[in-house]
Amino acid sequence: MQTGLKVTNLCKRFGGIVVADAIDLDVPAGRIVGLIGPNGAGKTSFFNLVSGVVAPDAGQVMLDGEDVTGLKMAERARRGLARTWQNLRLFPSLSVLDNLLIGTRDYPGERLSRLALQSGRIARDETQDRLKALDVLERIGLAGIAHTDIVNVPYGQQKLIGVARALMNDPRCLLLDEPMAGVEGQAYRTLQSVVRGLAASGVAVCVVEHNVAFIRDLCNEGVFMFAGKVLARGDVESLVADPRLTELYFGT
Ligand SMILES: Nc1ncnc2c1ncn2[C@@H]1O[C@H](COP(=O)(O)OP(=O)(O)OP(=O)(O)O)[C@@H](O)[C@H]1O
Ligand SMILES: [Mg+2]
Protein backbone atom coordinates (compact mmCIF):
# COMPACT_ATOMS: atom_id res chain seq x y z
CA MET A 1 0.00 0.00 0.00
CA GLN A 2 1.71 3.17 -1.17
CA THR A 3 0.46 5.86 1.18
CA GLY A 4 3.69 7.67 1.98
CA LEU A 5 4.94 8.89 5.33
CA LYS A 6 2.68 9.43 8.31
CA VAL A 7 4.05 10.72 11.60
CA THR A 8 1.88 10.89 14.71
CA ASN A 9 2.52 12.59 18.05
CA LEU A 10 6.32 12.52 17.59
CA CYS A 11 8.03 13.82 20.73
CA LYS A 12 11.72 14.31 21.59
CA ARG A 13 13.59 16.46 24.03
CA PHE A 14 17.31 16.84 24.72
CA GLY A 15 17.46 18.04 28.32
CA GLY A 16 15.63 21.37 28.30
CA ILE A 17 15.41 21.61 24.50
CA VAL A 18 12.22 20.28 22.95
CA VAL A 19 13.06 19.39 19.34
CA ALA A 20 9.81 17.59 18.55
CA ASP A 21 6.67 18.67 20.37
CA ALA A 22 3.86 16.27 19.48
CA ILE A 23 4.42 16.50 15.71
CA ASP A 24 1.67 15.17 13.45
CA LEU A 25 2.77 15.32 9.84
CA ASP A 26 2.06 13.30 6.74
CA VAL A 27 3.75 13.34 3.36
CA PRO A 28 1.45 11.50 0.95
CA ALA A 29 2.93 9.33 -1.80
CA GLY A 30 3.51 11.39 -4.92
CA ARG A 31 3.59 14.73 -3.07
CA ILE A 32 6.46 17.14 -2.39
CA VAL A 33 6.16 18.84 0.98
CA GLY A 34 8.48 21.71 1.91
CA LEU A 35 9.52 21.99 5.55
CA ILE A 36 10.46 25.53 6.49
CA GLY A 37 11.28 27.33 9.70
CA PRO A 38 14.12 29.27 11.33
CA ASN A 39 17.47 27.82 12.42
CA GLY A 40 16.99 25.51 15.37
CA ALA A 41 13.27 24.93 14.65
CA GLY A 42 13.81 21.16 14.70
CA LYS A 43 13.74 20.39 10.96
CA THR A 44 16.89 18.23 10.90
CA SER A 45 15.83 16.67 14.20
CA PHE A 46 12.56 15.70 12.55
CA PHE A 47 14.51 13.94 9.79
CA ASN A 48 16.74 12.29 12.41
CA LEU A 49 13.67 10.94 14.20
CA VAL A 50 11.93 9.77 11.03
CA SER A 51 15.03 8.10 9.57
CA GLY A 52 15.95 6.41 12.85
CA VAL A 53 19.16 8.29 13.73
CA VAL A 54 17.53 9.38 16.97
CA ALA A 55 14.90 7.47 18.96
CA PRO A 56 11.76 9.42 19.86
CA ASP A 57 10.46 9.76 23.43
CA ALA A 58 6.97 9.06 22.07
CA GLY A 59 5.09 8.85 18.82
CA GLN A 60 4.87 6.76 15.70
CA VAL A 61 6.42 6.76 12.22
CA MET A 62 4.50 4.89 9.52
CA LEU A 63 5.88 4.23 6.05
CA ASP A 64 3.37 3.06 3.47
CA GLY A 65 1.10 1.81 6.21
CA GLU A 66 3.81 -0.05 8.15
CA ASP A 67 4.99 1.01 11.59
CA VAL A 68 8.77 1.54 11.36
CA THR A 69 9.19 3.37 14.69
CA GLY A 70 11.10 0.55 16.35
CA LEU A 71 13.36 -0.19 13.38
CA LYS A 72 17.03 0.72 13.04
CA MET A 73 18.12 3.27 10.46
CA ALA A 74 19.50 0.63 8.04
CA GLU A 75 16.27 -1.35 8.16
CA ARG A 76 14.23 1.79 7.44
CA ALA A 77 16.56 2.52 4.53
CA ARG A 78 15.99 -0.99 3.18
CA ARG A 79 12.27 -0.31 3.26
CA GLY A 80 12.77 2.78 1.14
CA LEU A 81 13.15 5.54 3.69
CA ALA A 82 16.04 7.52 2.23
CA ARG A 83 17.55 10.82 3.31
CA THR A 84 20.33 13.24 2.58
CA TRP A 85 22.46 14.98 5.19
CA GLN A 86 22.77 18.70 5.78
CA ASN A 87 26.52 18.22 6.22
CA LEU A 88 26.90 15.76 3.29
CA ARG A 89 28.83 12.91 4.96
CA LEU A 90 30.69 11.91 1.79
CA PHE A 91 34.09 10.19 1.84
CA PRO A 92 36.47 12.78 0.35
CA SER A 93 39.22 10.38 -0.74
CA LEU A 94 36.86 7.99 -2.54
CA SER A 95 35.50 8.39 -6.04
CA VAL A 96 31.95 9.55 -6.71
CA LEU A 97 31.03 6.02 -7.78
CA ASP A 98 32.49 4.40 -4.66
CA ASN A 99 30.61 6.86 -2.46
CA LEU A 100 27.40 5.60 -4.01
CA LEU A 101 28.40 1.95 -3.68
CA ILE A 102 29.36 2.29 -0.04
CA GLY A 103 25.82 3.38 0.75
CA THR A 104 24.29 0.41 -1.03
CA ARG A 105 22.26 -1.87 1.17
CA ASP A 106 24.14 -5.00 2.23
CA TYR A 107 27.07 -4.16 -0.01
CA PRO A 108 28.22 -7.76 -0.32
CA GLY A 109 31.93 -7.14 -0.73
CA GLU A 110 31.93 -5.73 2.80
CA ARG A 111 31.06 -9.10 4.30
CA LEU A 112 34.04 -11.39 4.27
CA SER A 113 32.14 -14.53 5.25
CA ARG A 114 29.71 -14.11 2.38
CA LEU A 115 32.55 -13.21 0.09
CA ALA A 116 34.16 -16.58 0.76
CA LEU A 117 30.94 -18.55 0.35
CA GLN A 118 29.25 -16.85 -2.57
CA SER A 119 31.88 -15.10 -4.61
CA GLY A 120 30.10 -15.69 -7.94
CA ARG A 121 26.82 -14.18 -6.81
CA ILE A 122 28.60 -11.33 -5.09
CA ALA A 123 30.50 -10.44 -8.24
CA ARG A 124 27.17 -10.38 -10.07
CA ASP A 125 25.51 -8.23 -7.37
CA GLU A 126 28.43 -5.84 -7.37
CA THR A 127 28.23 -5.48 -11.13
CA GLN A 128 24.53 -4.75 -10.80
CA ASP A 129 25.20 -2.18 -8.08
CA ARG A 130 27.81 -0.49 -10.28
CA LEU A 131 25.43 -0.36 -13.22
CA LYS A 132 22.74 1.05 -10.96
CA ALA A 133 25.11 3.66 -9.53
CA LEU A 134 26.11 4.72 -13.05
CA ASP A 135 22.45 4.94 -14.00
CA VAL A 136 21.68 7.11 -10.96
CA LEU A 137 24.64 9.36 -11.83
CA GLU A 138 23.35 9.62 -15.39
CA ARG A 139 19.91 10.66 -14.12
CA ILE A 140 21.42 13.36 -11.97
CA GLY A 141 23.76 14.59 -14.69
CA LEU A 142 27.02 13.46 -13.08
CA ALA A 143 27.99 10.37 -15.08
CA GLY A 144 31.00 12.26 -16.42
CA ILE A 145 32.61 12.50 -12.97
CA ALA A 146 31.89 8.95 -11.75
CA HIS A 147 35.60 8.23 -11.30
CA THR A 148 36.60 11.60 -9.84
CA ASP A 149 37.51 11.68 -6.14
CA ILE A 150 35.05 13.70 -4.05
CA VAL A 151 37.87 15.99 -2.89
CA ASN A 152 38.11 17.28 -6.49
CA VAL A 153 34.35 17.77 -6.97
CA PRO A 154 32.85 21.26 -6.52
CA TYR A 155 30.53 21.68 -3.53
CA GLY A 156 27.34 22.13 -5.58
CA GLN A 157 27.94 18.80 -7.32
CA GLN A 158 28.75 17.14 -3.99
CA LYS A 159 25.26 18.09 -2.85
CA LEU A 160 23.83 16.29 -5.88
CA ILE A 161 25.96 13.24 -5.07
CA GLY A 162 24.35 13.20 -1.63
CA VAL A 163 20.99 12.97 -3.39
CA ALA A 164 22.29 10.32 -5.80
CA ARG A 165 23.41 8.20 -2.84
CA ALA A 166 19.89 8.40 -1.40
CA LEU A 167 18.50 7.26 -4.76
CA MET A 168 20.57 4.05 -4.52
CA ASN A 169 18.01 2.91 -1.90
CA ASP A 170 15.06 3.08 -4.33
CA PRO A 171 13.25 5.47 -2.01
CA ARG A 172 9.54 5.32 -1.38
CA CYS A 173 10.01 8.31 0.89
CA LEU A 174 12.87 10.77 0.39
CA LEU A 175 13.93 13.35 2.98
CA LEU A 176 16.15 16.12 1.59
CA ASP A 177 17.94 18.30 4.16
CA GLU A 178 18.86 21.64 2.56
CA PRO A 179 19.72 20.15 -0.84
CA MET A 180 20.01 23.61 -2.41
CA ALA A 181 22.45 25.33 -0.05
CA GLY A 182 25.45 26.12 -2.25
CA VAL A 183 23.87 24.79 -5.44
CA GLU A 184 23.21 26.94 -8.48
CA GLY A 185 22.85 26.90 -12.26
CA GLN A 186 22.38 23.58 -14.00
CA ALA A 187 22.62 21.56 -10.78
CA TYR A 188 19.66 23.53 -9.38
CA ARG A 189 17.50 22.68 -12.42
CA THR A 190 18.63 19.06 -12.48
CA LEU A 191 17.70 18.57 -8.85
CA GLN A 192 14.27 20.09 -9.43
CA SER A 193 13.55 17.78 -12.35
CA VAL A 194 14.86 14.68 -10.54
CA VAL A 195 12.68 15.39 -7.49
CA ARG A 196 9.63 16.07 -9.68
CA GLY A 197 10.23 12.78 -11.53
CA LEU A 198 10.43 10.87 -8.23
CA ALA A 199 7.17 12.39 -6.99
CA ALA A 200 5.50 11.62 -10.32
CA SER A 201 6.47 7.98 -9.83
CA GLY A 202 4.79 7.94 -6.39
CA VAL A 203 7.65 8.77 -4.01
CA ALA A 204 6.73 10.88 -0.96
CA VAL A 205 9.25 13.76 -0.79
CA CYS A 206 9.91 16.10 2.13
CA VAL A 207 12.37 18.95 1.53
CA VAL A 208 13.93 21.19 4.19
CA GLU A 209 15.17 24.43 2.65
CA HIS A 210 15.85 28.03 3.57
CA ASN A 211 15.74 28.87 -0.16
CA VAL A 212 12.09 29.90 -0.33
CA ALA A 213 12.10 30.33 -4.12
CA PHE A 214 13.17 26.71 -4.49
CA ILE A 215 10.45 25.51 -2.12
CA ARG A 216 7.86 27.65 -3.88
CA ASP A 217 8.83 26.30 -7.33
CA LEU A 218 9.02 22.69 -6.28
CA CYS A 219 6.63 21.87 -3.48
CA ASN A 220 2.92 21.07 -3.57
CA GLU A 221 2.60 22.52 -0.10
CA GLY A 222 4.61 23.78 2.84
CA VAL A 223 4.81 23.10 6.55
CA PHE A 224 6.11 25.73 8.96
CA MET A 225 8.01 24.49 12.02
CA PHE A 226 9.05 26.46 15.06
CA ALA A 227 10.44 25.23 18.39
CA GLY A 228 9.71 21.60 17.55
CA LYS A 229 6.09 22.30 16.61
CA VAL A 230 4.23 22.31 13.32
CA LEU A 231 2.61 25.74 13.38
CA ALA A 232 1.03 25.88 9.95
CA ARG A 233 0.52 23.91 6.76
CA GLY A 234 -0.69 25.18 3.41
CA ASP A 235 0.46 26.50 0.07
CA VAL A 236 3.96 27.92 0.30
CA GLU A 237 2.87 31.34 -0.96
CA SER A 238 0.44 31.86 1.89
CA LEU A 239 2.93 30.61 4.51
CA VAL A 240 5.64 33.05 3.45
CA ALA A 241 3.07 35.87 3.25
CA ASP A 242 1.86 35.26 6.81
CA PRO A 243 3.30 38.09 8.96
CA ARG A 244 3.06 35.98 12.12
CA LEU A 245 5.31 33.31 10.55
CA THR A 246 7.78 35.72 8.91
CA GLU A 247 8.22 37.37 12.28
CA LEU A 248 9.11 34.01 13.82
CA TYR A 249 11.37 33.20 10.86
CA PHE A 250 13.38 36.43 10.91
CA GLY A 251 12.98 37.11 14.61
CA THR A 252 11.97 40.71 14.02
N1 LIG B 1 21.70 15.46 19.61
C1 LIG B 1 21.35 16.65 20.12
N2 LIG B 1 21.62 16.96 21.41
C2 LIG B 1 21.26 18.14 21.94
N3 LIG B 1 20.62 19.11 21.27
C3 LIG B 1 20.33 18.86 19.97
C4 LIG B 1 20.67 17.64 19.33
N4 LIG B 1 20.24 17.68 18.04
C5 LIG B 1 19.67 18.89 17.89
N5 LIG B 1 19.73 19.60 19.04
C6 LIG B 1 19.18 20.96 19.25
O1 LIG B 1 17.85 20.94 18.80
C7 LIG B 1 17.49 22.18 18.20
C8 LIG B 1 16.97 21.93 16.80
O2 LIG B 1 18.05 21.59 15.96
P1 LIG B 1 17.86 21.17 14.44
O3 LIG B 1 19.22 20.84 13.93
O4 LIG B 1 16.82 20.14 14.34
O5 LIG B 1 17.34 22.54 13.79
P2 LIG B 1 17.07 22.90 12.27
O6 LIG B 1 15.65 23.35 12.19
O7 LIG B 1 17.48 21.81 11.38
O8 LIG B 1 18.00 24.18 12.07
P3 LIG B 1 18.88 24.66 10.78
O9 LIG B 1 17.92 25.38 9.89
O10 LIG B 1 19.90 25.59 11.39
O11 LIG B 1 19.50 23.45 10.16
C9 LIG B 1 18.74 23.05 18.24
O12 LIG B 1 18.64 23.89 19.36
C10 LIG B 1 19.86 22.03 18.39
O13 LIG B 1 20.96 22.59 19.05
MG1 LIG C 1 18.93 21.59 9.97
CSV table of C-alpha atoms in Angstrom, one decimal, residues 19-244:
chain,number,residue,atom,x,y,z
A,19,VAL,CA,13.1,19.4,19.3
A,20,ALA,CA,9.8,17.6,18.5
A,21,ASP,CA,6.7,18.7,20.4
A,22,ALA,CA,3.9,16.3,19.5
A,23,ILE,CA,4.4,16.5,15.7
A,24,ASP,CA,1.7,15.2,13.4
A,25,LEU,CA,2.8,15.3,9.8
A,26,ASP,CA,2.1,13.3,6.7
A,27,VAL,CA,3.8,13.3,3.4
A,28,PRO,CA,1.5,11.5,0.9
A,29,ALA,CA,2.9,9.3,-1.8
A,30,GLY,CA,3.5,11.4,-4.9
A,31,ARG,CA,3.6,14.7,-3.1
A,32,ILE,CA,6.5,17.1,-2.4
A,33,VAL,CA,6.2,18.8,1.0
A,34,GLY,CA,8.5,21.7,1.9
A,35,LEU,CA,9.5,22.0,5.5
A,36,ILE,CA,10.5,25.5,6.5
A,37,GLY,CA,11.3,27.3,9.7
A,38,PRO,CA,14.1,29.3,11.3
A,39,ASN,CA,17.5,27.8,12.4
A,40,GLY,CA,17.0,25.5,15.4
A,41,ALA,CA,13.3,24.9,14.6
A,42,GLY,CA,13.8,21.2,14.7
A,43,LYS,CA,13.7,20.4,11.0
A,44,THR,CA,16.9,18.2,10.9
A,45,SER,CA,15.8,16.7,14.2
A,46,PHE,CA,12.6,15.7,12.5
A,47,PHE,CA,14.5,13.9,9.8
A,48,ASN,CA,16.7,12.3,12.4
A,49,LEU,CA,13.7,10.9,14.2
A,50,VAL,CA,11.9,9.8,11.0
A,51,SER,CA,15.0,8.1,9.6
A,52,GLY,CA,15.9,6.4,12.8
A,53,VAL,CA,19.2,8.3,13.7
A,54,VAL,CA,17.5,9.4,17.0
A,55,ALA,CA,14.9,7.5,19.0
A,56,PRO,CA,11.8,9.4,19.9
A,57,ASP,CA,10.5,9.8,23.4
A,58,ALA,CA,7.0,9.1,22.1
A,59,GLY,CA,5.1,8.8,18.8
A,60,GLN,CA,4.9,6.8,15.7
A,61,VAL,CA,6.4,6.8,12.2
A,62,MET,CA,4.5,4.9,9.5
A,63,LEU,CA,5.9,4.2,6.0
A,64,ASP,CA,3.4,3.1,3.5
A,65,GLY,CA,1.1,1.8,6.2
A,66,GLU,CA,3.8,0.0,8.1
A,67,ASP,CA,5.0,1.0,11.6
A,68,VAL,CA,8.8,1.5,11.4
A,69,THR,CA,9.2,3.4,14.7
A,70,GLY,CA,11.1,0.6,16.4
A,71,LEU,CA,13.4,-0.2,13.4
A,72,LYS,CA,17.0,0.7,13.0
A,73,MET,CA,18.1,3.3,10.5
A,74,ALA,CA,19.5,0.6,8.0
A,75,GLU,CA,16.3,-1.4,8.2
A,76,ARG,CA,14.2,1.8,7.4
A,77,ALA,CA,16.6,2.5,4.5
A,78,ARG,CA,16.0,-1.0,3.2
A,79,ARG,CA,12.3,-0.3,3.3
A,80,GLY,CA,12.8,2.8,1.1
A,81,LEU,CA,13.1,5.5,3.7
A,82,ALA,CA,16.0,7.5,2.2
A,83,ARG,CA,17.5,10.8,3.3
A,84,THR,CA,20.3,13.2,2.6
A,85,TRP,CA,22.5,15.0,5.2
A,86,GLN,CA,22.8,18.7,5.8
A,87,ASN,CA,26.5,18.2,6.2
A,88,LEU,CA,26.9,15.8,3.3
A,89,ARG,CA,28.8,12.9,5.0
A,90,LEU,CA,30.7,11.9,1.8
A,91,PHE,CA,34.1,10.2,1.8
A,92,PRO,CA,36.5,12.8,0.3
A,93,SER,CA,39.2,10.4,-0.7
A,94,LEU,CA,36.9,8.0,-2.5
A,95,SER,CA,35.5,8.4,-6.0
A,96,VAL,CA,32.0,9.5,-6.7
A,97,LEU,CA,31.0,6.0,-7.8
A,98,ASP,CA,32.5,4.4,-4.7
A,99,ASN,CA,30.6,6.9,-2.5
A,100,LEU,CA,27.4,5.6,-4.0
A,101,LEU,CA,28.4,1.9,-3.7
A,102,ILE,CA,29.4,2.3,0.0
A,103,GLY,CA,25.8,3.4,0.7
A,104,THR,CA,24.3,0.4,-1.0
A,105,ARG,CA,22.3,-1.9,1.2
A,106,ASP,CA,24.1,-5.0,2.2
A,107,TYR,CA,27.1,-4.2,0.0
A,108,PRO,CA,28.2,-7.8,-0.3
A,109,GLY,CA,31.9,-7.1,-0.7
A,110,GLU,CA,31.9,-5.7,2.8
A,111,ARG,CA,31.1,-9.1,4.3
A,112,LEU,CA,34.0,-11.4,4.3
A,113,SER,CA,32.1,-14.5,5.3
A,114,ARG,CA,29.7,-14.1,2.4
A,115,LEU,CA,32.6,-13.2,0.1
A,116,ALA,CA,34.2,-16.6,0.8
A,117,LEU,CA,30.9,-18.6,0.3
A,118,GLN,CA,29.3,-16.9,-2.6
A,119,SER,CA,31.9,-15.1,-4.6
A,120,GLY,CA,30.1,-15.7,-7.9
A,121,ARG,CA,26.8,-14.2,-6.8
A,122,ILE,CA,28.6,-11.3,-5.1
A,123,ALA,CA,30.5,-10.4,-8.2
A,124,ARG,CA,27.2,-10.4,-10.1
A,125,ASP,CA,25.5,-8.2,-7.4
A,126,GLU,CA,28.4,-5.8,-7.4
A,127,THR,CA,28.2,-5.5,-11.1
A,128,GLN,CA,24.5,-4.8,-10.8
A,129,ASP,CA,25.2,-2.2,-8.1
A,130,ARG,CA,27.8,-0.5,-10.3
A,131,LEU,CA,25.4,-0.4,-13.2
A,132,LYS,CA,22.7,1.0,-11.0
A,133,ALA,CA,25.1,3.7,-9.5
A,134,LEU,CA,26.1,4.7,-13.1
A,135,ASP,CA,22.5,4.9,-14.0
A,136,VAL,CA,21.7,7.1,-11.0
A,137,LEU,CA,24.6,9.4,-11.8
A,138,GLU,CA,23.4,9.6,-15.4
A,139,ARG,CA,19.9,10.7,-14.1
A,140,ILE,CA,21.4,13.4,-12.0
A,141,GLY,CA,23.8,14.6,-14.7
A,142,LEU,CA,27.0,13.5,-13.1
A,143,ALA,CA,28.0,10.4,-15.1
A,144,GLY,CA,31.0,12.3,-16.4
A,145,ILE,CA,32.6,12.5,-13.0
A,146,ALA,CA,31.9,8.9,-11.8
A,147,HIS,CA,35.6,8.2,-11.3
A,148,THR,CA,36.6,11.6,-9.8
A,149,ASP,CA,37.5,11.7,-6.1
A,150,ILE,CA,35.1,13.7,-4.1
A,151,VAL,CA,37.9,16.0,-2.9
A,152,ASN,CA,38.1,17.3,-6.5
A,153,VAL,CA,34.4,17.8,-7.0
A,154,PRO,CA,32.8,21.3,-6.5
A,155,TYR,CA,30.5,21.7,-3.5
A,156,GLY,CA,27.3,22.1,-5.6
A,157,GLN,CA,27.9,18.8,-7.3
A,158,GLN,CA,28.7,17.1,-4.0
A,159,LYS,CA,25.3,18.1,-2.9
A,160,LEU,CA,23.8,16.3,-5.9
A,161,ILE,CA,26.0,13.2,-5.1
A,162,GLY,CA,24.3,13.2,-1.6
A,163,VAL,CA,21.0,13.0,-3.4
A,164,ALA,CA,22.3,10.3,-5.8
A,165,ARG,CA,23.4,8.2,-2.8
A,166,ALA,CA,19.9,8.4,-1.4
A,167,LEU,CA,18.5,7.3,-4.8
A,168,MET,CA,20.6,4.1,-4.5
A,169,ASN,CA,18.0,2.9,-1.9
A,170,ASP,CA,15.1,3.1,-4.3
A,171,PRO,CA,13.2,5.5,-2.0
A,172,ARG,CA,9.5,5.3,-1.4
A,173,CYS,CA,10.0,8.3,0.9
A,174,LEU,CA,12.9,10.8,0.4
A,175,LEU,CA,13.9,13.4,3.0
A,176,LEU,CA,16.2,16.1,1.6
A,177,ASP,CA,17.9,18.3,4.2
A,178,GLU,CA,18.9,21.6,2.6
A,179,PRO,CA,19.7,20.2,-0.8
A,180,MET,CA,20.0,23.6,-2.4
A,181,ALA,CA,22.4,25.3,0.0
A,182,GLY,CA,25.5,26.1,-2.2
A,183,VAL,CA,23.9,24.8,-5.4
A,184,GLU,CA,23.2,26.9,-8.5
A,185,GLY,CA,22.8,26.9,-12.3
A,186,GLN,CA,22.4,23.6,-14.0
A,187,ALA,CA,22.6,21.6,-10.8
A,188,TYR,CA,19.7,23.5,-9.4
A,189,ARG,CA,17.5,22.7,-12.4
A,190,THR,CA,18.6,19.1,-12.5
A,191,LEU,CA,17.7,18.6,-8.8
A,192,GLN,CA,14.3,20.1,-9.4
A,193,SER,CA,13.6,17.8,-12.3
A,194,VAL,CA,14.9,14.7,-10.5
A,195,VAL,CA,12.7,15.4,-7.5
A,196,ARG,CA,9.6,16.1,-9.7
A,197,GLY,CA,10.2,12.8,-11.5
A,198,LEU,CA,10.4,10.9,-8.2
A,199,ALA,CA,7.2,12.4,-7.0
A,200,ALA,CA,5.5,11.6,-10.3
A,201,SER,CA,6.5,8.0,-9.8
A,202,GLY,CA,4.8,7.9,-6.4
A,203,VAL,CA,7.6,8.8,-4.0
A,204,ALA,CA,6.7,10.9,-1.0
A,205,VAL,CA,9.2,13.8,-0.8
A,206,CYS,CA,9.9,16.1,2.1
A,207,VAL,CA,12.4,19.0,1.5
A,208,VAL,CA,13.9,21.2,4.2
A,209,GLU,CA,15.2,24.4,2.6
A,210,HIS,CA,15.9,28.0,3.6
A,211,ASN,CA,15.7,28.9,-0.2
A,212,VAL,CA,12.1,29.9,-0.3
A,213,ALA,CA,12.1,30.3,-4.1
A,214,PHE,CA,13.2,26.7,-4.5
A,215,ILE,CA,10.4,25.5,-2.1
A,216,ARG,CA,7.9,27.7,-3.9
A,217,ASP,CA,8.8,26.3,-7.3
A,218,LEU,CA,9.0,22.7,-6.3
A,219,CYS,CA,6.6,21.9,-3.5
A,220,ASN,CA,2.9,21.1,-3.6
A,221,GLU,CA,2.6,22.5,-0.1
A,222,GLY,CA,4.6,23.8,2.8
A,223,VAL,CA,4.8,23.1,6.6
A,224,PHE,CA,6.1,25.7,9.0
A,225,MET,CA,8.0,24.5,12.0
A,226,PHE,CA,9.0,26.5,15.1
A,227,ALA,CA,10.4,25.2,18.4
A,228,GLY,CA,9.7,21.6,17.6
A,229,LYS,CA,6.1,22.3,16.6
A,230,VAL,CA,4.2,22.3,13.3
A,231,LEU,CA,2.6,25.7,13.4
A,232,ALA,CA,1.0,25.9,9.9
A,233,ARG,CA,0.5,23.9,6.8
A,234,GLY,CA,-0.7,25.2,3.4
A,235,ASP,CA,0.5,26.5,0.1
A,236,VAL,CA,4.0,27.9,0.3
A,237,GLU,CA,2.9,31.3,-1.0
A,238,SER,CA,0.4,31.9,1.9
A,239,LEU,CA,2.9,30.6,4.5
A,240,VAL,CA,5.6,33.1,3.4
A,241,ALA,CA,3.1,35.9,3.2
A,242,ASP,CA,1.9,35.3,6.8
A,243,PRO,CA,3.3,38.1,9.0
A,244,ARG,CA,3.1,36.0,12.1
